[in-house]
mmCIF file of C-alpha atoms in Angstrom:
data_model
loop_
_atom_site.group_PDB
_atom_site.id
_atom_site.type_symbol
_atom_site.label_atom_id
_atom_site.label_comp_id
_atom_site.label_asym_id
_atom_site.label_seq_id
_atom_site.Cartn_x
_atom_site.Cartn_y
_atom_site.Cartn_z
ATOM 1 C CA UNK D 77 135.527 77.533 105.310
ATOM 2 C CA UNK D 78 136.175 77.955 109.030
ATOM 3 C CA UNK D 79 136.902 81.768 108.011
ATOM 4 C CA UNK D 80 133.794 82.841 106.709
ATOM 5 C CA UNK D 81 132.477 81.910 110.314
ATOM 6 C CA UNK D 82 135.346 83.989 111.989
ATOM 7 C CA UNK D 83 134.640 86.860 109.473
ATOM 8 C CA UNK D 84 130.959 86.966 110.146
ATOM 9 C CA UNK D 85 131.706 86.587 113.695
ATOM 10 C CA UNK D 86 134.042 89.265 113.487
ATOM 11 C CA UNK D 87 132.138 92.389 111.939
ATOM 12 C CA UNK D 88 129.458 91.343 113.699
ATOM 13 C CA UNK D 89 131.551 92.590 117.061
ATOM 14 C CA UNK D 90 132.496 88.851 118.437
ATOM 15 C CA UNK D 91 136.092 88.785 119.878
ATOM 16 C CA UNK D 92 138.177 86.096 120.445
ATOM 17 C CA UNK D 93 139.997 87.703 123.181
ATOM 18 C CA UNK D 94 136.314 88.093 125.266
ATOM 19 C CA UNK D 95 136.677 91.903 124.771
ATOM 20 C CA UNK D 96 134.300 92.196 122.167
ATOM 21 C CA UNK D 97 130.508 93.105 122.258
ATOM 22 C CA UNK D 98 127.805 91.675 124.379
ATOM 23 C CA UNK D 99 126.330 88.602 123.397
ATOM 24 C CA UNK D 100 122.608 90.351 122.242
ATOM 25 C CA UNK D 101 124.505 92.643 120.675
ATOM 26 C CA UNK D 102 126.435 89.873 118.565
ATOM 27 C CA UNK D 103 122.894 88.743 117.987
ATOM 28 C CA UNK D 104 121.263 91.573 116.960
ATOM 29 C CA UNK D 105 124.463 92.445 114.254
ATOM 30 C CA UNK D 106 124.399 88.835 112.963
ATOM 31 C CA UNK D 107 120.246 88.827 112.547
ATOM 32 C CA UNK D 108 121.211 92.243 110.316
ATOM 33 C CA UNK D 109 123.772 90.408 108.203
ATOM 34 C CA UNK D 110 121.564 87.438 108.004
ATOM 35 C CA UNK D 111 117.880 86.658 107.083
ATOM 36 C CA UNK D 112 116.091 85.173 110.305
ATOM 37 C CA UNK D 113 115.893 81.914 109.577
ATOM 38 C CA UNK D 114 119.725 81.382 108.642
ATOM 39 C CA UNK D 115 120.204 82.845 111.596
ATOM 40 C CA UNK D 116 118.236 80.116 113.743
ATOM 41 C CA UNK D 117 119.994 77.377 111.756
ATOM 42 C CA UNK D 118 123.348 78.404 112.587
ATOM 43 C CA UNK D 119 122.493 79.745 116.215
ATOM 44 C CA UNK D 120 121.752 75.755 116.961
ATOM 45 C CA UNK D 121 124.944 74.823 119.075
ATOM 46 C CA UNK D 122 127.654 72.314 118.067
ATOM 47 C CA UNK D 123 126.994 72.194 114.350
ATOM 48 C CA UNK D 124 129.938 70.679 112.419
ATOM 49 C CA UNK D 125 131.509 72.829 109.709
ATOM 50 C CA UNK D 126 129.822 70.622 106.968
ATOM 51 C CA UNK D 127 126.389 71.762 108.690
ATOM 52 C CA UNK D 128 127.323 75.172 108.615
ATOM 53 C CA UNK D 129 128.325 75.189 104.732
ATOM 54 C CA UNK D 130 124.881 73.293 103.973
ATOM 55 C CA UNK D 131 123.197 75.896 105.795
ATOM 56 C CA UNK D 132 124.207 78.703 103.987
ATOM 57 C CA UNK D 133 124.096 76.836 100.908
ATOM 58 C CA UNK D 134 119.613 76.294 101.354
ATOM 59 C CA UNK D 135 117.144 78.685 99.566
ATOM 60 C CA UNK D 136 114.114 79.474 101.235
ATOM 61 C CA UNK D 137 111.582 82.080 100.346
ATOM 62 C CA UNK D 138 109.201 82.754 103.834
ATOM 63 C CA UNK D 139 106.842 85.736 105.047
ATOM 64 C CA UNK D 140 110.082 86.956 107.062
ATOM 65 C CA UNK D 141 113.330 85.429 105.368
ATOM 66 C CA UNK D 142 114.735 85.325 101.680
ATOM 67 C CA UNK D 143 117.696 83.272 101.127
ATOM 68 C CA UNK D 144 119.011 82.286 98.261
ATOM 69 C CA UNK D 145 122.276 82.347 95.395
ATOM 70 C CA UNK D 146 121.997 85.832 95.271
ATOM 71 C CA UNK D 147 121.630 86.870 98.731
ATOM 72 C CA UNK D 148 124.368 84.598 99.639
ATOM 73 C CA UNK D 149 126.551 86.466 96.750
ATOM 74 C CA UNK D 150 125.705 90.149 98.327
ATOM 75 C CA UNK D 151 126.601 88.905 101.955
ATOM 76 C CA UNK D 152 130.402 87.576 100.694
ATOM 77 C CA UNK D 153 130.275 90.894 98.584
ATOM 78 C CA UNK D 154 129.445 93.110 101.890
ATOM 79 C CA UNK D 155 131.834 91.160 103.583
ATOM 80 C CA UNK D 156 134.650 91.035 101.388
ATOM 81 C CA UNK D 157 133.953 95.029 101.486
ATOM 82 C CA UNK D 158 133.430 95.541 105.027
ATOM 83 C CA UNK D 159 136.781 93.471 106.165
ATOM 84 C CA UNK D 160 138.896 95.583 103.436
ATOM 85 C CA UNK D 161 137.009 98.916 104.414
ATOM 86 C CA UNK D 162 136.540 98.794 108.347
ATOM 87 C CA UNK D 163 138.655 96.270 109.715
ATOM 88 C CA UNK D 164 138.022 95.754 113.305
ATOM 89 C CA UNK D 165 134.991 98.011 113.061
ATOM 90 C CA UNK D 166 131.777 95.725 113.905
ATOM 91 C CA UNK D 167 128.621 96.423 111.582
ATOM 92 C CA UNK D 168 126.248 99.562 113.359
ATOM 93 C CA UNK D 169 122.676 99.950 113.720
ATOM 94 C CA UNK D 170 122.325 100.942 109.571
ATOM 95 C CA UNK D 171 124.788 98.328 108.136
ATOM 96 C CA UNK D 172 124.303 95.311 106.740
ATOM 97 C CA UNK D 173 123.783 94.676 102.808
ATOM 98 C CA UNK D 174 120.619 95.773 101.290
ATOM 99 C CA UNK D 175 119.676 92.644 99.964
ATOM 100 C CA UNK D 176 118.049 93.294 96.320
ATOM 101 C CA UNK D 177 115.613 90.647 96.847
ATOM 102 C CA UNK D 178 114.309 92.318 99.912
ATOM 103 C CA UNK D 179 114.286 95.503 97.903
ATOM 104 C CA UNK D 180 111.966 94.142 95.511
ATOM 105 C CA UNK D 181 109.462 93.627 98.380
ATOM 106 C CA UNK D 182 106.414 95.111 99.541
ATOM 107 C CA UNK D 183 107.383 95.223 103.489
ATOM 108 C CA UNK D 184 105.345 96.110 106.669
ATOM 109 C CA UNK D 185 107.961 95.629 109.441
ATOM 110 C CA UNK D 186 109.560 93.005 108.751
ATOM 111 C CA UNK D 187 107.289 90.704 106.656
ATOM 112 C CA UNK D 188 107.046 90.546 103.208
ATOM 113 C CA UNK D 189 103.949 90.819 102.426
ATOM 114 C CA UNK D 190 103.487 89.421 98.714
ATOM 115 C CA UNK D 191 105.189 86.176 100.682
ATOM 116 C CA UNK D 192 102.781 86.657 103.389
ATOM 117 C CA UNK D 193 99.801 85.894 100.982
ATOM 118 C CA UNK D 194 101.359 83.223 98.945
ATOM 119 C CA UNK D 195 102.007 81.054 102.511
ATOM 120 C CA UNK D 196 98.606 81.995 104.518
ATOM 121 C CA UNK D 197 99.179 79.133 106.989
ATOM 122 C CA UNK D 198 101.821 81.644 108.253
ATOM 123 C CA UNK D 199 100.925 83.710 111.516
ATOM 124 C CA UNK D 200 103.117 86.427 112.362
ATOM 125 C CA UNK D 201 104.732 86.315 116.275
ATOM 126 C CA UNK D 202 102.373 89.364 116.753
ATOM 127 C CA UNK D 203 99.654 89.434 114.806
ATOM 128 C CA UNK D 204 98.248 92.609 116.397
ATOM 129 C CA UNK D 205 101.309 94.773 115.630
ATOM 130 C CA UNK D 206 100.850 93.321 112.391
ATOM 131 C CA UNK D 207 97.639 94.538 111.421
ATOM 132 C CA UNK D 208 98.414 98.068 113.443
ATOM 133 C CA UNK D 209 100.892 98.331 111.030
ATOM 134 C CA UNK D 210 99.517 97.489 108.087
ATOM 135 C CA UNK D 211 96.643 99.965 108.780
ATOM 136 C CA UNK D 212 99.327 102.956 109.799
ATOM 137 C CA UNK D 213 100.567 102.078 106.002
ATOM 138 C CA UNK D 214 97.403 102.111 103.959
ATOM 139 C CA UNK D 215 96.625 105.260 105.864
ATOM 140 C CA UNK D 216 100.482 106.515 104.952
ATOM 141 C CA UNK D 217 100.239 105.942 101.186
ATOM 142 C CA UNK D 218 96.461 107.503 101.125
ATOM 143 C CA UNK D 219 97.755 110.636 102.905
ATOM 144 C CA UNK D 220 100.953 110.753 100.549
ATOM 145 C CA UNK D 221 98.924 110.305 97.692
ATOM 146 C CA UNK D 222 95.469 111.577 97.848
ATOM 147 C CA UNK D 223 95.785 115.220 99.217
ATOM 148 C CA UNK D 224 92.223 115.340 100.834
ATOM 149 C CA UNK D 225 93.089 112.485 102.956
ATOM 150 C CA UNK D 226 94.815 113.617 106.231
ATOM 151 C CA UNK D 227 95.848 110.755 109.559
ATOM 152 C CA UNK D 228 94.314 111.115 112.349
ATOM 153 C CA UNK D 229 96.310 112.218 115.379
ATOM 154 C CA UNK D 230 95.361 108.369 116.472
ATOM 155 C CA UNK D 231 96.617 106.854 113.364
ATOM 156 C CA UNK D 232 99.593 108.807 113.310
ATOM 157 C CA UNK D 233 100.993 106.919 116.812
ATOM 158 C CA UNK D 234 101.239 103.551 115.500
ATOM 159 C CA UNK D 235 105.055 103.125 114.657
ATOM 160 C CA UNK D 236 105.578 100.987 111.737
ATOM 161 C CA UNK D 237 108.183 100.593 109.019
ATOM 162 C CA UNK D 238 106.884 100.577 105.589
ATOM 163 C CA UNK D 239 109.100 99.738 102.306
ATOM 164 C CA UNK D 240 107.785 100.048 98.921
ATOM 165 C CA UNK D 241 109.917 98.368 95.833
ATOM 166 C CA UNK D 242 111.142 100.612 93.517
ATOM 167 C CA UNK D 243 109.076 101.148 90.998
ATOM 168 C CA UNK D 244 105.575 99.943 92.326
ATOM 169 C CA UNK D 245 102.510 102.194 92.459
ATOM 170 C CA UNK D 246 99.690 103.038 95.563
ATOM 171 C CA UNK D 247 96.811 101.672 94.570
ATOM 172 C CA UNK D 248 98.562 98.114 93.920
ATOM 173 C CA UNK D 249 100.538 98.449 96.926
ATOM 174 C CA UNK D 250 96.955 98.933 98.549
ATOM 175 C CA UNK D 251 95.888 95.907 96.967
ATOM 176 C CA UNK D 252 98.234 94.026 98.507
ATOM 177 C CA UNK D 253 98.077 95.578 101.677
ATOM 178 C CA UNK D 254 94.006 95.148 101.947
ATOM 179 C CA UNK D 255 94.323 91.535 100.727
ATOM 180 C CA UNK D 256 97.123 90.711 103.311
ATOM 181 C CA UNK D 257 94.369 91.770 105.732
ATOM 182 C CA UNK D 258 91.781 89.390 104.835
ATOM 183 C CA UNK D 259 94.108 86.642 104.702
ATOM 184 C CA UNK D 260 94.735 87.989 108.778
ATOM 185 C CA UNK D 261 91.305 87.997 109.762
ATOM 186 C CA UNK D 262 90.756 84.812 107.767
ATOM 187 C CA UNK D 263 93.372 82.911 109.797
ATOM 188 C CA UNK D 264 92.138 83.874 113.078
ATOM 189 C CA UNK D 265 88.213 83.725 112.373
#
């Protein structure tokens, strides 16, 4: 049990020896193995090894973090991979497993948003970013799909990160997108 810990610790850049990679760094390689909230569970200090095992063993479904049988599968799958592949190499800025739950997600950022308006209680840390964001992507899909429709040079500034799941279409991808909106400004009316 106490291995899987090393081995995440490990390709994540964490040395024994205190030669390896800063401690955000660590962080940052960890959060991209891990969804967010595993992450804060195990980042809470002086947690037995029964606690850590529990942890990992919880589903959860949230606006940010998807956890479950399957994810935990693909991250002993990556890592089984990663420690007979690159040995000694920690993970970079585009590893980590591509989670096919996530995949299967609408995303702006790093919320999904289908999640989003099943749990409208939930507030993003940033709710302005948010909503930039979400605009920047209903203006993306318009432009990609309607060829009369062009961004403004305005629009066009907002960075955002946009995933579509295979398979899904623009207008319901709109849908979603417009509804996540009114559940926004219907939280903070």
């Amino acid at each position: 049990k106490r291995y899987a810990w090393h081995t995440l610790a490990h390709i994540a850049g964490l040395k024994e020896n205190s030669g390896g990679a800063s401690t955000l760094v660590v962080q940052n390689n960890l959060l991209r193995l891990l969804t967010p909230v595993i992450f804060e569970e195990l980042a809470k200090a002086d947690l037995p090894d029964s606690d850590y095992q529990a942890i990992m063993k919880k589903q959860h479904t949230t606006p940010i973090s998807i956890w479950n049988h399957n994810t935990a599968k693909e991250l002993l799958a990556f890592s089984s991979t990663w420690c007979s592949e690159k040995s000694g190499t920690p993970v970079q800025d585009n590893d980590g497993p591509n989670y096919s739950e996530h995949l299967n997600e609408l995303q702006v950022g790093n919320v999904f948003v289908s999640i989003f308006l099943k749990q409208p209680k939930w507030i993003p840390k940033m709710p302005l970013d948010f909503v930039l964001q979400i605009l920047r992507s209903i203006s993306s899909i318009l432009e990609t799909n309607f060829s009369d429709i062009k961004q403004s040079q305005t629009v066009k500034q907002v960075p955002f990160t946009l995933h579509c799941p295979r398979g899904s279409v623009a207008p319901d991808n709109l849908r979603i997108l417009i509804d996540s909106l009114s559940v926004l400004f219907g939280n903070n009316a």
